[in-house]
Short mmCIF file of C-alpha atoms in Angstrom, two decimals:
data_model
loop_
_atom_site.label_atom_id
_atom_site.label_comp_id
_atom_site.label_asym_id
_atom_site.label_seq_id
_atom_site.Cartn_x
_atom_site.Cartn_y
_atom_site.Cartn_z
CA UNK A 745 -4.79 -4.12 -15.16
CA UNK A 746 -6.14 -7.10 -16.83
CA UNK A 747 -4.12 -10.55 -16.76
CA UNK A 748 -3.25 -10.28 -20.25
CA UNK A 749 -1.68 -6.93 -19.87
CA UNK A 750 0.20 -8.24 -16.90
CA UNK A 751 1.61 -11.09 -18.74
CA UNK A 752 3.00 -8.89 -21.51
CA UNK A 753 4.60 -6.48 -19.12
CA UNK A 754 8.41 -6.47 -18.74
CA UNK A 755 9.04 -6.78 -14.86
CA UNK A 756 12.25 -4.84 -15.09
CA UNK A 757 10.78 -2.33 -17.43
CA UNK A 758 7.92 -1.68 -14.83
CA UNK A 759 10.34 -1.21 -11.80
CA UNK A 760 12.17 1.49 -13.86
CA UNK A 761 8.73 3.04 -14.77
CA UNK A 762 7.71 3.05 -11.00
CA UNK A 763 10.91 4.76 -10.02
CA UNK A 764 10.72 7.12 -12.68
CA UNK A 765 7.27 8.35 -11.91
CA UNK A 766 7.51 8.85 -8.03
CA UNK A 767 7.53 12.26 -6.31
CA UNK A 768 10.95 13.08 -4.93
CA UNK A 769 11.12 13.23 -1.08
CA UNK A 770 11.69 17.04 -1.12
CA UNK A 771 8.10 17.31 -2.33
CA UNK A 772 6.71 14.66 -0.01
CA UNK A 773 7.96 15.66 3.16
CA UNK A 774 9.46 19.40 2.84
CA UNK A 775 7.03 21.51 0.93
CA UNK A 776 4.08 19.19 0.17
CA UNK A 777 1.73 21.21 2.12
CA UNK A 778 2.29 24.46 0.19
CA UNK A 779 -1.02 26.22 -0.31
CA UNK A 780 -2.65 23.84 1.91
CA UNK A 781 -4.65 24.79 5.16
CA UNK A 782 -4.59 22.98 8.51
CA UNK A 783 -6.84 22.78 11.68
CA UNK A 784 -5.34 21.61 14.59
CA UNK A 785 -7.26 21.33 18.09
CA UNK A 786 -5.47 21.64 21.35
CA UNK A 787 -2.54 23.24 19.13
CA UNK A 788 -1.61 25.94 21.43
CA UNK A 789 0.40 23.33 23.60
CA UNK A 790 2.33 19.96 24.01
CA UNK A 791 2.00 17.63 20.96
CA UNK A 792 -0.56 19.88 19.21
CA UNK A 793 1.94 22.78 19.42
CA UNK A 794 4.82 20.53 17.85
CA UNK A 795 2.41 19.44 15.37
CA UNK A 796 1.33 23.12 14.18
CA UNK A 797 5.24 23.65 13.84
CA UNK A 798 5.88 20.65 11.42
CA UNK A 799 2.94 21.56 9.34
CA UNK A 800 3.81 25.22 9.12
CA UNK A 801 7.36 24.01 8.13
CA UNK A 802 6.12 22.09 5.30
CA UNK A 803 4.15 25.19 3.90
CA UNK A 804 0.75 24.73 5.52
CA UNK A 805 -1.57 27.58 6.78
CA UNK A 806 -2.65 26.61 10.19
CA UNK A 807 -5.71 27.33 12.53
CA UNK A 808 -5.19 26.18 15.94
CA UNK A 809 -8.25 25.56 17.93
CA UNK A 810 -8.07 25.65 21.63
CA UNK A 811 -9.85 26.87 24.82
CA UNK A 812 -7.56 29.43 26.29
CA UNK A 813 -7.36 32.72 24.70
CA UNK A 814 -4.10 33.60 26.24
CA UNK A 815 -2.26 30.43 25.50
CA UNK A 816 -3.64 30.45 21.94
CA UNK A 817 -2.59 33.92 21.07
CA UNK A 818 0.74 33.39 22.56
CA UNK A 819 1.30 30.33 20.36
CA UNK A 820 0.23 32.18 17.30
CA UNK A 821 2.68 35.04 18.24
CA UNK A 822 5.18 32.46 18.55
CA UNK A 823 4.77 30.97 15.28
CA UNK A 824 4.39 34.56 13.44
CA UNK A 825 7.84 35.16 14.43
CA UNK A 826 8.87 32.13 12.56
CA UNK A 827 7.52 33.91 9.29
CA UNK A 828 4.47 31.30 9.44
CA UNK A 829 0.72 31.89 8.74
CA UNK A 830 -1.21 31.14 11.82
CA UNK A 831 -4.49 31.90 13.22
CA UNK A 832 -6.49 30.93 16.61
CA UNK A 833 -10.14 30.51 17.31
CA UNK A 834 -11.46 29.98 20.61
CA UNK A 835 -12.88 26.23 20.64
CA UNK A 836 -14.30 23.86 23.26
CA UNK A 837 -14.32 20.48 21.28
CA UNK A 838 -16.78 19.18 23.77
CA UNK A 839 -19.46 21.69 22.24
CA UNK A 840 -20.48 20.39 19.01
CA UNK A 841 -21.36 23.85 17.74
CA UNK A 842 -17.93 25.20 18.56
CA UNK A 843 -16.17 22.28 16.44
CA UNK A 844 -18.34 23.35 13.62
CA UNK A 845 -17.59 27.28 14.27
CA UNK A 846 -13.72 26.31 14.24
CA UNK A 847 -14.23 24.74 10.71
CA UNK A 848 -16.40 27.47 9.67
CA UNK A 849 -13.65 30.02 10.76
CA UNK A 850 -10.88 28.28 8.94
CA UNK A 851 -12.93 28.45 5.59
CA UNK A 852 -13.60 32.19 6.18
CA UNK A 853 -10.10 32.83 6.90
CA UNK A 854 -8.34 30.70 4.25
CA UNK A 855 -11.39 29.54 2.06
CA UNK A 856 -10.31 25.80 2.29
CA UNK A 857 -9.43 22.78 4.62
CA UNK A 858 -6.91 20.22 3.64
CA UNK A 859 -5.85 18.60 6.77
CA UNK A 860 -7.25 18.25 10.41
CA UNK A 861 -5.49 16.99 13.22
CA UNK A 862 -7.83 16.16 16.04
CA UNK A 863 -5.56 16.53 18.94
CA UNK A 864 -7.36 18.21 21.83
CA UNK A 865 -7.65 16.08 24.97
CA UNK A 866 -8.02 15.67 28.54
CA UNK A 867 -6.90 13.06 31.52
CA UNK A 868 -6.64 12.63 34.85
CA UNK A 869 -6.13 9.78 37.46
CA UNK A 870 -8.91 8.17 39.44
CA UNK A 871 -9.73 4.86 40.97
CA UNK A 872 -12.67 3.11 39.01
CA UNK A 873 -14.77 2.90 42.21
CA UNK A 874 -14.51 6.57 42.61
CA UNK A 875 -14.87 8.15 39.28
CA UNK A 876 -17.58 10.54 39.33
CA UNK A 877 -20.08 11.30 36.30
CA UNK A 878 -18.79 14.45 35.74
CA UNK A 879 -15.24 13.43 35.25
CA UNK A 880 -16.27 10.68 33.00
CA UNK A 881 -18.20 13.02 30.89
CA UNK A 882 -15.15 15.75 30.73
CA UNK A 883 -12.84 13.05 29.49
CA UNK A 884 -15.44 11.34 27.16
CA UNK A 885 -16.80 14.41 25.54
CA UNK A 886 -13.27 16.02 24.93
CA UNK A 887 -11.30 13.00 23.63
CA UNK A 888 -13.78 11.00 22.17
CA UNK A 889 -16.90 13.14 21.33
CA UNK A 890 -14.91 16.12 20.41
CA UNK A 891 -12.73 14.15 18.13
CA UNK A 892 -15.84 12.57 16.37
CA UNK A 893 -17.69 15.92 15.69
CA UNK A 894 -14.61 18.03 14.66
CA UNK A 895 -13.76 15.30 12.27
CA UNK A 896 -17.49 15.28 11.07
CA UNK A 897 -17.37 19.07 10.66
CA UNK A 898 -14.06 18.89 8.64
CA UNK A 899 -15.20 15.82 6.38
CA UNK A 900 -18.25 17.57 5.38
CA UNK A 901 -16.49 20.64 4.02
CA UNK A 902 -13.95 18.47 2.46
CA UNK A 903 -16.64 16.43 0.58
CA UNK A 904 -18.54 19.53 -0.22
CA UNK A 905 -15.52 21.12 -1.96
CA UNK A 906 -14.24 17.89 -3.36
CA UNK A 907 -10.79 18.10 -1.36
CA UNK A 908 -9.27 14.80 -0.82
CA UNK A 909 -7.92 15.90 2.70
CA UNK A 910 -6.30 14.02 5.52
CA UNK A 911 -7.68 13.57 8.91
CA UNK A 912 -5.54 12.55 11.74
CA UNK A 913 -7.10 11.34 15.25
CA UNK A 914 -4.91 11.26 18.36
CA UNK A 915 -5.47 8.03 20.44
CA UNK A 916 -3.08 6.96 23.06
CA UNK A 917 -1.07 3.72 24.04
CA UNK A 918 -4.09 3.86 26.70
CA UNK A 919 -6.08 2.50 23.90
CA UNK A 920 -4.20 -0.91 24.55
CA UNK A 921 -4.62 -0.91 28.09
CA UNK A 922 -1.34 1.24 29.11
CA UNK A 923 -1.53 3.27 32.43
CA UNK A 924 0.58 4.97 35.14
CA UNK A 925 2.80 2.16 36.15
CA UNK A 926 1.65 0.61 39.70
CA UNK A 927 -1.41 2.57 39.44
CA UNK A 928 -3.83 2.38 36.53
CA UNK A 929 -6.63 4.35 37.41
CA UNK A 930 -7.41 5.60 34.09
CA UNK A 931 -10.22 3.39 33.01
CA UNK A 932 -12.48 6.25 31.37
CA UNK A 933 -9.32 7.61 29.57
CA UNK A 934 -8.98 3.99 28.20
CA UNK A 935 -12.32 4.12 27.16
CA UNK A 936 -12.08 7.35 25.56
CA UNK A 937 -8.85 6.56 23.63
CA UNK A 938 -9.95 3.05 22.80
CA UNK A 939 -13.05 4.49 21.21
CA UNK A 940 -10.85 6.91 19.19
CA UNK A 941 -8.93 4.09 17.62
CA UNK A 942 -11.99 2.26 16.89
CA UNK A 943 -13.80 5.10 15.25
CA UNK A 944 -11.07 5.85 13.09
CA UNK A 945 -11.62 2.50 11.16
CA UNK A 946 -15.09 2.99 10.89
CA UNK A 947 -14.89 6.68 9.76
CA UNK A 948 -11.98 5.81 7.42
CA UNK A 949 -14.24 3.17 5.73
CA UNK A 950 -16.94 5.67 4.90
CA UNK A 951 -14.69 8.56 3.80
CA UNK A 952 -12.49 6.50 1.43
CA UNK A 953 -14.91 6.82 -1.23
CA UNK A 954 -14.47 10.79 -1.15
CA UNK A 955 -10.52 10.17 -1.40
CA UNK A 956 -10.22 11.58 2.29
CA UNK A 957 -7.49 9.77 4.13
CA UNK A 958 -8.43 9.11 7.85
CA UNK A 959 -5.70 7.53 10.16
CA UNK A 960 -4.73 7.67 13.95
CA UNK A 961 -1.72 8.23 16.06
CA UNK A 962 -1.62 6.61 19.57
CA UNK A 963 1.28 8.18 21.48
CA UNK A 964 2.74 7.28 24.77
CA UNK A 965 4.06 9.45 27.34
CA UNK A 966 5.67 12.88 26.73
CA UNK A 967 7.00 15.63 28.39
CA UNK A 968 4.64 18.40 27.64
CA UNK A 969 2.63 21.07 29.73
CA UNK A 970 -0.09 18.04 30.83
CA UNK A 971 2.52 16.06 32.40
CA UNK A 972 2.62 18.96 35.23
CA UNK A 973 -0.73 18.94 35.82
CA UNK A 974 -1.59 15.08 35.35
CA UNK A 975 -2.48 13.19 38.80
CA UNK A 976 -3.19 16.51 40.51
CA UNK A 977 -6.77 15.72 41.15
CA UNK A 978 -5.64 12.22 42.43
CA UNK A 979 -3.08 13.59 44.68
CA UNK A 980 -5.44 15.73 46.47
CA UNK A 981 -7.94 12.87 46.75
CA UNK A 982 -5.49 10.08 47.68
CA UNK A 983 -2.70 11.85 49.46
CA UNK A 984 0.90 10.97 50.13
CA UNK A 985 0.47 7.37 49.57
CA UNK A 986 -0.71 7.83 46.07
CA UNK A 987 2.09 10.22 45.33
CA UNK A 988 4.71 7.61 46.91
CA UNK A 989 3.57 4.71 44.54
CA UNK A 990 3.51 7.15 41.52
CA UNK A 991 6.95 8.64 42.13
CA UNK A 992 8.27 4.78 42.75
CA UNK A 993 7.17 3.77 39.37
CA UNK A 994 7.76 7.12 37.55
CA UNK A 995 10.80 5.53 35.31
CA UNK A 996 9.18 2.59 34.53
CA UNK A 997 7.44 3.69 31.44
CA UNK A 998 9.42 5.11 28.45
CA UNK A 999 8.93 9.11 28.02
CA UNK A 1000 9.32 10.95 24.69
CA UNK A 1001 11.31 14.18 26.24
CA UNK A 1002 10.13 16.28 23.19
CA UNK A 1003 6.58 15.64 21.89
CA UNK A 1004 8.06 16.13 18.23
CA UNK A 1005 9.14 12.58 18.29
CA UNK A 1006 5.40 11.96 17.94
CA UNK A 1007 4.44 14.93 16.12
CA UNK A 1008 6.83 13.71 13.08
CA UNK A 1009 4.39 10.63 12.81
CA UNK A 1010 1.53 12.72 12.85
CA UNK A 1011 2.95 15.05 10.21
CA UNK A 1012 3.95 12.06 8.10
CA UNK A 1013 0.14 11.14 8.09
CA UNK A 1014 -0.62 14.38 6.80
CA UNK A 1015 1.56 13.73 3.83
CA UNK A 1016 1.45 11.62 0.74
CA UNK A 1017 3.00 9.16 2.78
CA UNK A 1018 -0.36 8.08 3.87
CA UNK A 1019 -1.99 8.12 0.54
CA UNK A 1020 -2.23 4.14 0.57
CA UNK A 1021 -3.01 3.87 4.37
CA UNK A 1022 -6.78 3.62 5.33
CA UNK A 1023 -8.17 3.50 9.21
CA UNK A 1024 -4.42 2.51 10.61
CA UNK A 1025 -3.75 3.24 14.06
CA UNK A 1026 0.24 4.01 14.50
CA UNK A 1027 1.43 3.37 17.84
CA UNK A 1028 4.55 5.80 19.05
CA UNK A 1029 5.02 4.94 22.37
CA UNK A 1030 8.63 4.14 22.78
CA UNK A 1031 7.63 0.42 23.57
CA UNK A 1032 5.49 1.22 26.50
CA UNK A 1033 3.82 -2.16 26.33
CA UNK A 1034 6.90 -4.39 25.45
CA UNK A 1035 9.03 -6.46 27.69
CA UNK A 1036 12.12 -4.85 26.92
CA UNK A 1037 15.75 -6.06 27.66
CA UNK A 1038 17.73 -3.28 29.69
CA UNK A 1039 21.12 -5.08 30.03
CA UNK A 1040 23.04 -6.99 27.37
CA UNK A 1041 22.66 -10.56 28.79
CA UNK A 1042 24.79 -12.27 26.09
CA UNK A 1043 27.94 -13.89 26.65
CA UNK A 1044 28.83 -15.05 23.17
CA UNK A 1045 29.39 -11.59 21.87
CA UNK A 1046 31.99 -9.19 22.64
CA UNK A 1047 30.92 -5.95 24.49
CA UNK A 1048 28.06 -8.04 26.19
CA UNK A 1049 27.97 -9.28 29.85
CA UNK A 1050 30.42 -11.98 30.24
CA UNK A 1051 28.89 -15.59 31.13
CA UNK A 1052 29.64 -17.44 34.29
CA UNK A 1053 33.17 -17.79 35.17
CA UNK A 1054 34.38 -21.44 34.31
CA UNK A 1055 35.77 -23.59 36.94
CA UNK A 1056 38.74 -25.52 36.66
CA UNK A 1057 38.18 -29.19 36.46
#
């Protein structure tokens, strides 16, 4: 719009026109994915499982890409019982060929791909001085390399088929240095998840020209299947003292009791809500890195902690 056109436009009329031309929220959030196809890596449990649920609720057909067949087929059965159209493909995202196979499977099954959520990840705890190469490679290859190449595979078919799709990468609060309170011991995981956040911006800048929306969600701690296994290797290596420190600080960081609290944000980035977002990293961590006030230390407002008692003069 040129400067002359702007000068002639009535701002009040523009406001009314803007409101008149918007999609209703029911279309944006409730059924915006009708006829769309999504691929979710690591979608058989945890955060990925809740993301699959929300995508299906909005009308999408979803392919779950994960390593364990039993868990994957059980997830498919769960969602089919709810009337959703869900399939599973065996995928280890550490293998680039398997990333491409997951995308090919999706196209063969549903003839299109509109949404990718690159959620598959692994983690554990290990002191920096002790990290072996195989542990470093496992986390970097799953969390960073896997996300990079499943994103590439999805983007290629979106570009080829002229689909203005959505790609959502999953980072972590670790990309800002957050880790197990009192311990840390996740330097390699921080490296992987910081890489995911950084690559989101670079990839988004390249794919914007094709109308493909690329953004990222960085969750904090969640009560999911991984919580019950995370730290097991460290416990075996460092013993009782490690567990004592870990347990002593177990309540220091906020924990989402249901991963759906994060899945809702992931879902939003798969909808028209993210149409004007490019390369953003949305932190959803319950304030994990904030200094938060736990008690109402104010004596000027009724209902807070009273101030010091005044002494008689």
